[in-house]
Coordinates of C-alpha atoms (C1' of nucleotides) in Angstrom, one line a residue:
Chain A
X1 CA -15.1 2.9 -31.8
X2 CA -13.1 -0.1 -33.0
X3 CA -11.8 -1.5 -36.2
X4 CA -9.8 -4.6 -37.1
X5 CA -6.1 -3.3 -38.5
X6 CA -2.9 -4.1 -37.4
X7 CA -1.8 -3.2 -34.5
X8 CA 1.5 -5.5 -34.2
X9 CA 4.1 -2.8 -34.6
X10 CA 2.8 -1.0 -31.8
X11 CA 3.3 -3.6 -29.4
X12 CA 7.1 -4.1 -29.0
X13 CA 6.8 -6.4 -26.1
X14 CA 4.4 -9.1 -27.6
X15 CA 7.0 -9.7 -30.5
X16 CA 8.5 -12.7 -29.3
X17 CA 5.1 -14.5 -29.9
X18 CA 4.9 -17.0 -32.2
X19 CA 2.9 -16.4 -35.5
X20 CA -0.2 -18.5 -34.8
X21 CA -1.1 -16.5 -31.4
X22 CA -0.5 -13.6 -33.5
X23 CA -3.3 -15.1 -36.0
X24 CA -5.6 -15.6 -33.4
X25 CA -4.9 -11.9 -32.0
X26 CA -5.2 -10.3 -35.0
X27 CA -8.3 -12.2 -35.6
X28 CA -10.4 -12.0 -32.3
X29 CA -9.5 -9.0 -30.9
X30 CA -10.9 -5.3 -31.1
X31 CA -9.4 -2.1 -31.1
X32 CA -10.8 0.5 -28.6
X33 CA -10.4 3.9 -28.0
X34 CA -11.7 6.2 -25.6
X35 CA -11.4 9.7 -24.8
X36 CA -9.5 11.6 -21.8
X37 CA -11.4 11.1 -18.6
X38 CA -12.9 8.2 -19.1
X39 CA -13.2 5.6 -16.3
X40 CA -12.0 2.5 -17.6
X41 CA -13.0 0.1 -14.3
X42 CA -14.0 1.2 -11.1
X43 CA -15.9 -0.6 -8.4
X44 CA -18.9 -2.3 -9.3
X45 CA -17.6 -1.9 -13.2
X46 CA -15.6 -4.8 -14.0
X47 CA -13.8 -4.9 -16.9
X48 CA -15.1 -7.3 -19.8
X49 CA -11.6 -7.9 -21.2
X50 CA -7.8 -8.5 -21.4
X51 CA -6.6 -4.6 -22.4
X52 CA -3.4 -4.1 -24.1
X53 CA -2.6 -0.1 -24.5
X54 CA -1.5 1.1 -27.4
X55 CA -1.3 4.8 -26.9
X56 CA -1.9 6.9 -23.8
X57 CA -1.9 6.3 -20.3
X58 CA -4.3 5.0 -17.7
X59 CA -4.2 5.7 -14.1
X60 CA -5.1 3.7 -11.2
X61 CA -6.3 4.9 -8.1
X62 CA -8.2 4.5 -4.8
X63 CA -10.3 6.7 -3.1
X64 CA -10.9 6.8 0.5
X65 CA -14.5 7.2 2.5
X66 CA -13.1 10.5 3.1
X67 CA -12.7 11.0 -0.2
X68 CA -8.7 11.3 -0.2
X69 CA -7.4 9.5 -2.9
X70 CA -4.1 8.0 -3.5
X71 CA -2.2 6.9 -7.1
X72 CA -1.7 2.6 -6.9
X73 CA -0.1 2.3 -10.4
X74 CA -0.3 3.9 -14.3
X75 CA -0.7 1.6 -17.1
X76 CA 1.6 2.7 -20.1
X77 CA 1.3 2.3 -23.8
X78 CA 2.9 -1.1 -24.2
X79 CA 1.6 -2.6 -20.8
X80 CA -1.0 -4.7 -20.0
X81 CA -4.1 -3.8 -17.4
X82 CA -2.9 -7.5 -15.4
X83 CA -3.9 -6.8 -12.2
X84 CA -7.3 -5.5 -13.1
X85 CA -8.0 -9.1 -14.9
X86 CA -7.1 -11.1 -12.6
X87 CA -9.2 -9.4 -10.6
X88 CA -12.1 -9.8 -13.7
X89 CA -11.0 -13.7 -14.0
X90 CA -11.2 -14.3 -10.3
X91 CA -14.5 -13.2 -8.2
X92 CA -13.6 -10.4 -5.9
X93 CA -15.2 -7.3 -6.1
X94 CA -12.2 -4.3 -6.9
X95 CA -12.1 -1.1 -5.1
X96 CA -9.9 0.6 -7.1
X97 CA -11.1 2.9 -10.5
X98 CA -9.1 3.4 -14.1
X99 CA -9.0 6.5 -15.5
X100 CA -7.7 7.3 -19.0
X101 CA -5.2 9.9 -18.3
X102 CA -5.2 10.9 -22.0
X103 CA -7.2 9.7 -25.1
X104 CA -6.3 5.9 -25.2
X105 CA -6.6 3.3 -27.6
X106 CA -6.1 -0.3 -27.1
X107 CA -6.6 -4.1 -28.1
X108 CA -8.9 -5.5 -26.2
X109 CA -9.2 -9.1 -25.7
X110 CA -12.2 -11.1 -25.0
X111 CA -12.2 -13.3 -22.0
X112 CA -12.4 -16.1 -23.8
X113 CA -10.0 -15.9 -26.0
X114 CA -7.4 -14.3 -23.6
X115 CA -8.6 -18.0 -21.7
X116 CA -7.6 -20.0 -24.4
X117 CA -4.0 -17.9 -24.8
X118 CA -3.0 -19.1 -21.6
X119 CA -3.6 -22.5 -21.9
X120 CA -2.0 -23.0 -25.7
X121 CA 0.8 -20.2 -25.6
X122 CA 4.0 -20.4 -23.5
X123 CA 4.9 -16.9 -24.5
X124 CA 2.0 -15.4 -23.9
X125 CA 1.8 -16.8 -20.0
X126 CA 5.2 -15.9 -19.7
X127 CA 4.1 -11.6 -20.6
X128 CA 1.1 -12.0 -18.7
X129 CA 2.6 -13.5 -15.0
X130 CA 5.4 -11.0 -15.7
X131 CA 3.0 -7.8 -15.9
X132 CA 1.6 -9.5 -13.1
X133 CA 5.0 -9.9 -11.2
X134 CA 6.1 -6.1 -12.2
X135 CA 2.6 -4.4 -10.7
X136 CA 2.7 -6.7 -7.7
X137 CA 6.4 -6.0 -7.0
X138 CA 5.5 -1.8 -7.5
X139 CA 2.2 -2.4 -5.3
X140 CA 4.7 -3.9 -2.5
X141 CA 7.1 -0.5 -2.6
X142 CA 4.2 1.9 -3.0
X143 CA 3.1 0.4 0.7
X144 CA 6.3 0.5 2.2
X145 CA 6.6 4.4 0.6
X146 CA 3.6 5.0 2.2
X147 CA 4.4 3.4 5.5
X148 CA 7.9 4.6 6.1
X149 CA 9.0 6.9 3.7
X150 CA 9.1 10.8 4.6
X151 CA 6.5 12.9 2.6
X152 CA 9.3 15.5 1.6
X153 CA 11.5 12.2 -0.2
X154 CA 8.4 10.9 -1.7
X155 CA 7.2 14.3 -3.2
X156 CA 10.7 15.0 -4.7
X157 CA 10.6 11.5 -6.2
X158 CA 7.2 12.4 -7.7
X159 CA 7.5 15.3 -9.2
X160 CA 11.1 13.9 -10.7
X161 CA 8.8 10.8 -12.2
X162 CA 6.0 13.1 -13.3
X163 CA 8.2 15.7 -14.9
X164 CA 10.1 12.9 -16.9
X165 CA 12.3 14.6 -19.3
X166 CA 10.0 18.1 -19.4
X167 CA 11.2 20.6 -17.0
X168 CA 8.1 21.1 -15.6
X169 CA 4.8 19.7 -13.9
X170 CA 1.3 20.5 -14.5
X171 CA -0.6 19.8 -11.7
X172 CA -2.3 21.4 -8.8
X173 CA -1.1 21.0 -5.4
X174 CA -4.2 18.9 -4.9
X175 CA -3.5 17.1 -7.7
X176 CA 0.2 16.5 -6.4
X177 CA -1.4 15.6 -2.9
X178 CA -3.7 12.6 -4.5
X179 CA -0.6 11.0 -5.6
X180 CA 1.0 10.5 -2.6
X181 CA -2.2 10.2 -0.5
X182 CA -1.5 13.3 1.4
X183 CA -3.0 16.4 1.9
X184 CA -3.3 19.6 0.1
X185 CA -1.8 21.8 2.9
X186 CA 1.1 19.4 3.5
X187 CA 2.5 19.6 -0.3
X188 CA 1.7 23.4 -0.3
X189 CA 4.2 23.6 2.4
X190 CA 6.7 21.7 1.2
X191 CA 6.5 23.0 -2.3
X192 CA 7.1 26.2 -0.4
X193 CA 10.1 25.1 1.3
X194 CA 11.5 23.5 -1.9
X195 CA 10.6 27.1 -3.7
X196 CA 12.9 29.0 -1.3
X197 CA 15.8 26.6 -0.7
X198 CA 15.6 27.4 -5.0
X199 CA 14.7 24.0 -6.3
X200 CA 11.8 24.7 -8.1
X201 CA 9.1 27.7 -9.2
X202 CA 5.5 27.6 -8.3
X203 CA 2.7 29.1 -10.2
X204 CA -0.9 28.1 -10.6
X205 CA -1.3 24.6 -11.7
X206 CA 2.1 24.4 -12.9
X207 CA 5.8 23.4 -10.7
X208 CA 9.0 24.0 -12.8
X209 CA 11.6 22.3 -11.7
X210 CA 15.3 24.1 -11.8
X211 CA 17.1 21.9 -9.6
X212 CA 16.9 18.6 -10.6
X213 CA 20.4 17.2 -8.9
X214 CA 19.0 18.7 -5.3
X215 CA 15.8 16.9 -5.9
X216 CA 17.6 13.9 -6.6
X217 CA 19.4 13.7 -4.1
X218 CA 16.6 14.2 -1.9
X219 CA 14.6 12.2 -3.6
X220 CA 17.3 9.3 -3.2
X221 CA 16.5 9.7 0.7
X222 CA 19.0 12.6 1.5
Chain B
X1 CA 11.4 -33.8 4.6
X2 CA 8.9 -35.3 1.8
X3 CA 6.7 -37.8 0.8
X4 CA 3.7 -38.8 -1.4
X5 CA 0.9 -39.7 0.4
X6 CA -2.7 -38.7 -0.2
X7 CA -3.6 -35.0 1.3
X8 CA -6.1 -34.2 -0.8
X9 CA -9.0 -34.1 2.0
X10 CA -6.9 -31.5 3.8
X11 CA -7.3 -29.3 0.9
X12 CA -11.0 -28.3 0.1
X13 CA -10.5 -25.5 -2.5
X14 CA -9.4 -27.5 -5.1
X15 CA -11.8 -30.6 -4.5
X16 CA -13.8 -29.2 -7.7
X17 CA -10.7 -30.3 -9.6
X18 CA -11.3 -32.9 -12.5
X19 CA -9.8 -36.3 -11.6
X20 CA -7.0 -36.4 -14.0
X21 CA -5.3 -33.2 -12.8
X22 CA -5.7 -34.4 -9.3
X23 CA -3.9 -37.6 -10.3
X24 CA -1.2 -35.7 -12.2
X25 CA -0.7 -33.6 -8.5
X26 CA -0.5 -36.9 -6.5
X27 CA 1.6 -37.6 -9.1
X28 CA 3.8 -35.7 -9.0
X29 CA 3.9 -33.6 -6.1
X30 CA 5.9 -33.5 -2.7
X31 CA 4.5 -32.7 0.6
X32 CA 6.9 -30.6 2.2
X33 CA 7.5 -29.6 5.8
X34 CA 9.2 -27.0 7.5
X35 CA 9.5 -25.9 10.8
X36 CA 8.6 -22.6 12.8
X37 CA 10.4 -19.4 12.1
X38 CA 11.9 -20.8 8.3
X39 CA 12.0 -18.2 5.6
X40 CA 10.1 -19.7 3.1
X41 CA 10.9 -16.9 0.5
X42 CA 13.0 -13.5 0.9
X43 CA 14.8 -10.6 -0.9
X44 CA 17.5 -13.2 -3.2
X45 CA 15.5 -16.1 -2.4
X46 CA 12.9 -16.7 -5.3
X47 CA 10.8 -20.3 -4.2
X48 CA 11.4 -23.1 -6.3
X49 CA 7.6 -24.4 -6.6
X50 CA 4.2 -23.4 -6.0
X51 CA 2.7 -23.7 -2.6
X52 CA -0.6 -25.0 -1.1
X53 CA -0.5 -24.9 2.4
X54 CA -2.0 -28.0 3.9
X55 CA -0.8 -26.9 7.8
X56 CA 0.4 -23.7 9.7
X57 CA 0.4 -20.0 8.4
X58 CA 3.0 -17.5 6.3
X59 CA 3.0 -14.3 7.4
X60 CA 4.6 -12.0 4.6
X61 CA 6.3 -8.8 5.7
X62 CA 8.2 -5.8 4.3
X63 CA 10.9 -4.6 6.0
X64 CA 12.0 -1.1 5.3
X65 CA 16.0 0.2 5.6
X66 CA 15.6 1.5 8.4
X67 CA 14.5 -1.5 10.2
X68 CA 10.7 -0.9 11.0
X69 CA 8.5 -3.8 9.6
X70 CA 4.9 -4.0 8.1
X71 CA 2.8 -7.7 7.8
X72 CA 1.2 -7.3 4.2
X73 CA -0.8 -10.5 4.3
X74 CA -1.1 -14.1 5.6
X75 CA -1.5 -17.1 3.9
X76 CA -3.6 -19.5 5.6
X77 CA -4.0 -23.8 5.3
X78 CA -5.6 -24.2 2.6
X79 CA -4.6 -21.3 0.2
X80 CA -1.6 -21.0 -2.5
X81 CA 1.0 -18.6 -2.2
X82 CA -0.2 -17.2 -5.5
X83 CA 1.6 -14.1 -5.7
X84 CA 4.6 -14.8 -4.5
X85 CA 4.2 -17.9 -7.3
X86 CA 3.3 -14.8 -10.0
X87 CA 6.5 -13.0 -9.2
X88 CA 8.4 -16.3 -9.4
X89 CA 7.1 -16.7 -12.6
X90 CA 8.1 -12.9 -14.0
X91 CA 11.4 -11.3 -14.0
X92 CA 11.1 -9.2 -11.2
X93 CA 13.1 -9.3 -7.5
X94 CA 11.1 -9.5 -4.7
X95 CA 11.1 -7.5 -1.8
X96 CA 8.7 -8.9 1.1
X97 CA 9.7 -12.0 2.8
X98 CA 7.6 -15.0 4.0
X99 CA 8.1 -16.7 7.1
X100 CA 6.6 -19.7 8.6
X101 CA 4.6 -18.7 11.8
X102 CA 4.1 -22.2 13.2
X103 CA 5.3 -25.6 12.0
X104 CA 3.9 -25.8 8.2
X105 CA 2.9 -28.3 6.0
X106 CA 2.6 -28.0 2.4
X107 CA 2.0 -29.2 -1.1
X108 CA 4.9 -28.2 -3.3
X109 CA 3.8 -28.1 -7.5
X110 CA 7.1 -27.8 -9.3
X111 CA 7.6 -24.7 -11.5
X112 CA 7.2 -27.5 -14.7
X113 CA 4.1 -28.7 -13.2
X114 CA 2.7 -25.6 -12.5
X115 CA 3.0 -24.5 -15.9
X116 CA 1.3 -27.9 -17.3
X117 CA -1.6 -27.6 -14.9
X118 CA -2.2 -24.2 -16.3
X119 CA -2.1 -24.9 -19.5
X120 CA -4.2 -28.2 -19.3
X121 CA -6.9 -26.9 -16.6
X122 CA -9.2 -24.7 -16.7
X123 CA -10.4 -24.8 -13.0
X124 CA -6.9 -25.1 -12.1
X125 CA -6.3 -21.5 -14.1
X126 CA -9.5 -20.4 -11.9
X127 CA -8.3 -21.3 -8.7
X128 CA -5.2 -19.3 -9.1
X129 CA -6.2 -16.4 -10.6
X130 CA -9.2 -16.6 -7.6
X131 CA -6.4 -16.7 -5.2
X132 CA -4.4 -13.6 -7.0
X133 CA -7.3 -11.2 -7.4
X134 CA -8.1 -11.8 -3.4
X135 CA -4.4 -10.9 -2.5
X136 CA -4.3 -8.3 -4.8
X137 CA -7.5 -6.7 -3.4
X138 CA -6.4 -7.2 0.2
X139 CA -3.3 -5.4 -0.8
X140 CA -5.4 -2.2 -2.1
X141 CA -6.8 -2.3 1.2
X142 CA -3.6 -2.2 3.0
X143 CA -2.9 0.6 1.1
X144 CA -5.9 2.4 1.8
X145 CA -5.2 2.1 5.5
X146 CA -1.7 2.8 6.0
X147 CA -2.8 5.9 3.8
X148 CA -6.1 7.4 5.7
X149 CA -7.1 5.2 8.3
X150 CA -6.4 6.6 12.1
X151 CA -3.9 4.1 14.1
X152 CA -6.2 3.6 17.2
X153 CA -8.8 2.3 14.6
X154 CA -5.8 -0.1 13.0
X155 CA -4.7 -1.1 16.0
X156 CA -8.2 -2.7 17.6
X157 CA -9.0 -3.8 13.8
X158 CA -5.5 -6.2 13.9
X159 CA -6.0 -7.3 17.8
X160 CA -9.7 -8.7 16.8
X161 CA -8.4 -10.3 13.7
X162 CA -5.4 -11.9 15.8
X163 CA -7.8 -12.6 18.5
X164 CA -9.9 -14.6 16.1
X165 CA -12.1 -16.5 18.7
X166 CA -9.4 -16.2 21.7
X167 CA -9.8 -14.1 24.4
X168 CA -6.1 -12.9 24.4
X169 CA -3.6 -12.2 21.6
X170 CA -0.5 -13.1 22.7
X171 CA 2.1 -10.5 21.2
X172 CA 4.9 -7.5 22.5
X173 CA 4.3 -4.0 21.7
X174 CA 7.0 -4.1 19.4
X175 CA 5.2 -7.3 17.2
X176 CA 2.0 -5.4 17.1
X177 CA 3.5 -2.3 15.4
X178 CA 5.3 -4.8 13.1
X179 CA 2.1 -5.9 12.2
X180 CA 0.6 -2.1 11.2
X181 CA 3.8 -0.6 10.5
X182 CA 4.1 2.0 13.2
X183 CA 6.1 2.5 16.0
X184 CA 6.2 0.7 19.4
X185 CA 6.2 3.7 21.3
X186 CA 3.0 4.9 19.3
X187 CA 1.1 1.0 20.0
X188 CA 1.8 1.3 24.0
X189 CA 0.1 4.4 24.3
X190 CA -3.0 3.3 22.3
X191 CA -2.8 0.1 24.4
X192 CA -2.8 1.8 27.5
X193 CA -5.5 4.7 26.4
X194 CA -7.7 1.6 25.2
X195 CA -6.7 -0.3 28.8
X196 CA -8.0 2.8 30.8
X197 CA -11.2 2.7 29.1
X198 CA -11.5 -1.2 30.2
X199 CA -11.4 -2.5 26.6
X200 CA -8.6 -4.8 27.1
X201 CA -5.6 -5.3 29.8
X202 CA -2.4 -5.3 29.0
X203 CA 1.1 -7.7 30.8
X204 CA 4.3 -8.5 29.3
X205 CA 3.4 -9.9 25.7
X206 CA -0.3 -10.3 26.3
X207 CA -3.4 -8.0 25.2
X208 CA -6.0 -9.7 27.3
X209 CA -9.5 -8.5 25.2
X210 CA -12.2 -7.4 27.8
X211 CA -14.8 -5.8 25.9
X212 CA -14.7 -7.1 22.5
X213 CA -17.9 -4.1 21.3
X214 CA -16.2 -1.9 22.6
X215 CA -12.9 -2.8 20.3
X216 CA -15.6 -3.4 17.4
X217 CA -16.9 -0.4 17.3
X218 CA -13.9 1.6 17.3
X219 CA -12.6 -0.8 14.4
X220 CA -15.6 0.0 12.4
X221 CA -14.5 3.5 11.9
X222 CA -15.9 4.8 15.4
Chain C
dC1 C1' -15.9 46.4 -18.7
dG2 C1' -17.0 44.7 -14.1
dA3 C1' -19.3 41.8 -11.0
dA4 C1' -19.9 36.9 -9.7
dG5 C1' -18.6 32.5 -9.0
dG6 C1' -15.4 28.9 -9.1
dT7 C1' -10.7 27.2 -8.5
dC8 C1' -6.3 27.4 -6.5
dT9 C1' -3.1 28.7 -2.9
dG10 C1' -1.7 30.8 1.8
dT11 C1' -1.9 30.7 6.8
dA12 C1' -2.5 29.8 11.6
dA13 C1' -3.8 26.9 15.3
dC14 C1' -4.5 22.5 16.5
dT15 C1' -4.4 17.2 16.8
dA16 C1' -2.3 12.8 15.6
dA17 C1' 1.6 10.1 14.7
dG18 C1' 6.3 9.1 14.8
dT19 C1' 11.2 9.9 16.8
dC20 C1' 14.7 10.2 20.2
dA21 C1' 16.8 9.4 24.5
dC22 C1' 16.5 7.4 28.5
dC23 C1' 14.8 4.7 32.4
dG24 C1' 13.1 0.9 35.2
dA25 C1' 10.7 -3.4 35.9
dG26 C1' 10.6 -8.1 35.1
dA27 C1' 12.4 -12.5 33.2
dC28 C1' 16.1 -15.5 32.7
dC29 C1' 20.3 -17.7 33.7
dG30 C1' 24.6 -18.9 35.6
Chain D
dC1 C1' 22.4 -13.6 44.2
dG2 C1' 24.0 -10.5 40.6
dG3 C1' 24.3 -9.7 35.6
dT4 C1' 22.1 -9.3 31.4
dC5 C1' 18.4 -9.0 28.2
dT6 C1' 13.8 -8.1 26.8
dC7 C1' 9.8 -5.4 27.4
dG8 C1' 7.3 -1.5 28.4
dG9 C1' 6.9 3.6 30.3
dT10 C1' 7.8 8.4 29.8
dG11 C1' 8.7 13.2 28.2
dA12 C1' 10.3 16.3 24.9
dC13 C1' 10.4 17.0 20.3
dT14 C1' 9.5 16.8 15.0
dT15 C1' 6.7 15.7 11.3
dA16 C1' 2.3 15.0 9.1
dG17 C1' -2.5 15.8 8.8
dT18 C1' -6.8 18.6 10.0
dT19 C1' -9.8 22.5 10.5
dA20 C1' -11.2 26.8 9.3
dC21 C1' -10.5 30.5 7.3
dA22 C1' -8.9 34.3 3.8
dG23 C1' -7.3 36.0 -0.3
dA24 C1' -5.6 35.7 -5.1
dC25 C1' -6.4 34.4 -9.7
dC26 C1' -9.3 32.9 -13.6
dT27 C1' -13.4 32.5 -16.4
dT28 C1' -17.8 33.8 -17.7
dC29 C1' -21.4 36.5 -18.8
dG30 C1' -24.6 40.4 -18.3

DNA sequence: CGAAGGTCTGTAACTAAGTCACCGAGACCG
DNA sequence: CGGTCTCGGTGACTTAGTTACAGACCTTCG
């Protein structure tokens, strides 16, 4: 389940650190991996250290009391789980569960040592306050998506981000609705509309996009 | 506008401090004040220091193109502006903007200073990463209820909170769906329902709280 | 193969929330 | 006193979410 090796090439964004944090990295720190599904943190479940993802994805979600859920953030390989250890280094108990998207593996570093990083290294303060910064800065438009934005626009714009370069998505409607924190019914009827105005395809479990430009546009509040 | 005088009594949360990082804030710190209604930080407008606010409140708000506003949290004497601090420190443009509800007064830690105390204390590092992990957490739950929680129950949760121990919450319409980010139109009706079941009565900027259980119930998910 | 059960999607009727357009009452000020 | 501005009221309408089904499709297993 973890081994000592190098990981460094794997980690573009942690290059700029000098060569004695490095060291101590290299040294302290253990690799992890885990398979699909697993819940990385959730409430009650803190997390016992500093993860840095090397491969796969994790996602972050909430789930409501009626058990409605809604997508906060996805950690990427290259990022940093911030948010989630502040939450560890501070005392408040965190509502919101990890899940590994895909099989992950990571460096994982112990509170103490990620303790003593911030107080000797410059550079490594500097990528930590700035994962902090990006999620925070996310966390802030996710509300004001939520709030204001129109669940057609926010769908388009989700399916856009999911589908990345592919041309399609796999996902349920359900699925598609615990993104946005909607509800199944409501993207069923606007994948529907988006299907006949000739946007997109639906079949079971899968959406295949073959208008990109007219989801863009409305995606780009159109 | 500044000066260095001792202010340390009006800040309890950092009294566990070690002497000589206490002397190095004295040191080196300004007491700044400002008066109601500045913009302490905004879209553009990244703040220069950290703040510990000895006097007054910041309420931080969104606002969204189209002009409707929602309040994401408030930063109360005696807490840091952490977040805004985190984004100050990363890369990232911010969107939400603070503004000073009353006359404030505050400790100001330049960015330098900041970075020294971090590096040097450990219960400095605490404190902050305390007071990030509580914002972050109170921002999940914003989330949550913008999401899936009903606007009647919203709406009596925010009039207690502003309440506090007052009998009245002196606020328009219009600032009370700033604060949940809804609609004006939406927060008179519920005001009105609520006023004909003789929870509260309502004149021109006044919600005048008349059966407090009543309002408590309902904002426990009744 | 074919029945059984689970998962996924469709539909209709309804409620809740937000939008639009307009109005009138009250406060404020010269 | 009259004009202007802010605040709140109202009704018609659209959008989003809820409830309660039904039916289609997929997998599994006798």
């Amino acid at each position: 389940m973890s081994s000592k090796q190098d990981w460094t090439d794997s980690f573009p964004p942690l290059r700029q650190l000098p060569e004695e944090v490095f060291a101590q990295l290299r040294e302290a720190s253990l690799i992890v991996e885990l398979p699909e599904g697993s819940r990385i943190f959730g409430p009650g479940q803190a997390p016992e250290s500093f993860l840095l993802l090397l491969d796969g994805t994790i996602r972050v979600q909430q789930t409501s009391e009626s058990g409605r859920e809604i997508v906060l953030y996805r950690v990427q390989a290259g990022e940093s789980c911030a948010l989630t250890t502040a939450c560890l280094m501070g005392y408040e108990e965190y509502q919101a569960e990890g899940i590994a998207e895909s099989r992950i593996r990571a460096v994982a570093i112990p509170r103490a040592l990620f303790d003593r990083l911030i107080a000797t290294s410059r550079e490594f303060r500097q990528f930590v306050f700035t994962a902090f910064s990006r999620r925070v800065t996310n966390l802030f438009r996710v509300i004001e998506e939520v709030a204001f934005e129109r669940i057609d626009v926010r769908l388009a714009q989700k399916l856009l981000e999911l589908a990345g370069a592919k041309p399609q998505v796999v996902a349920t409607h359900q699925d598609l609705a615990n993104e946005l924190g909607s509800a199944r019914e409501v993207i069923s009827r606007q994948l529907n509309e988006f299907a006949r105005r000739g946007w997109l395809r639906v079949a079971r479990g899968i959406v295949e996009i073959t208008d990109r430009p007219a989801l863009a546009r409305l995606a780009q509040h159109g």
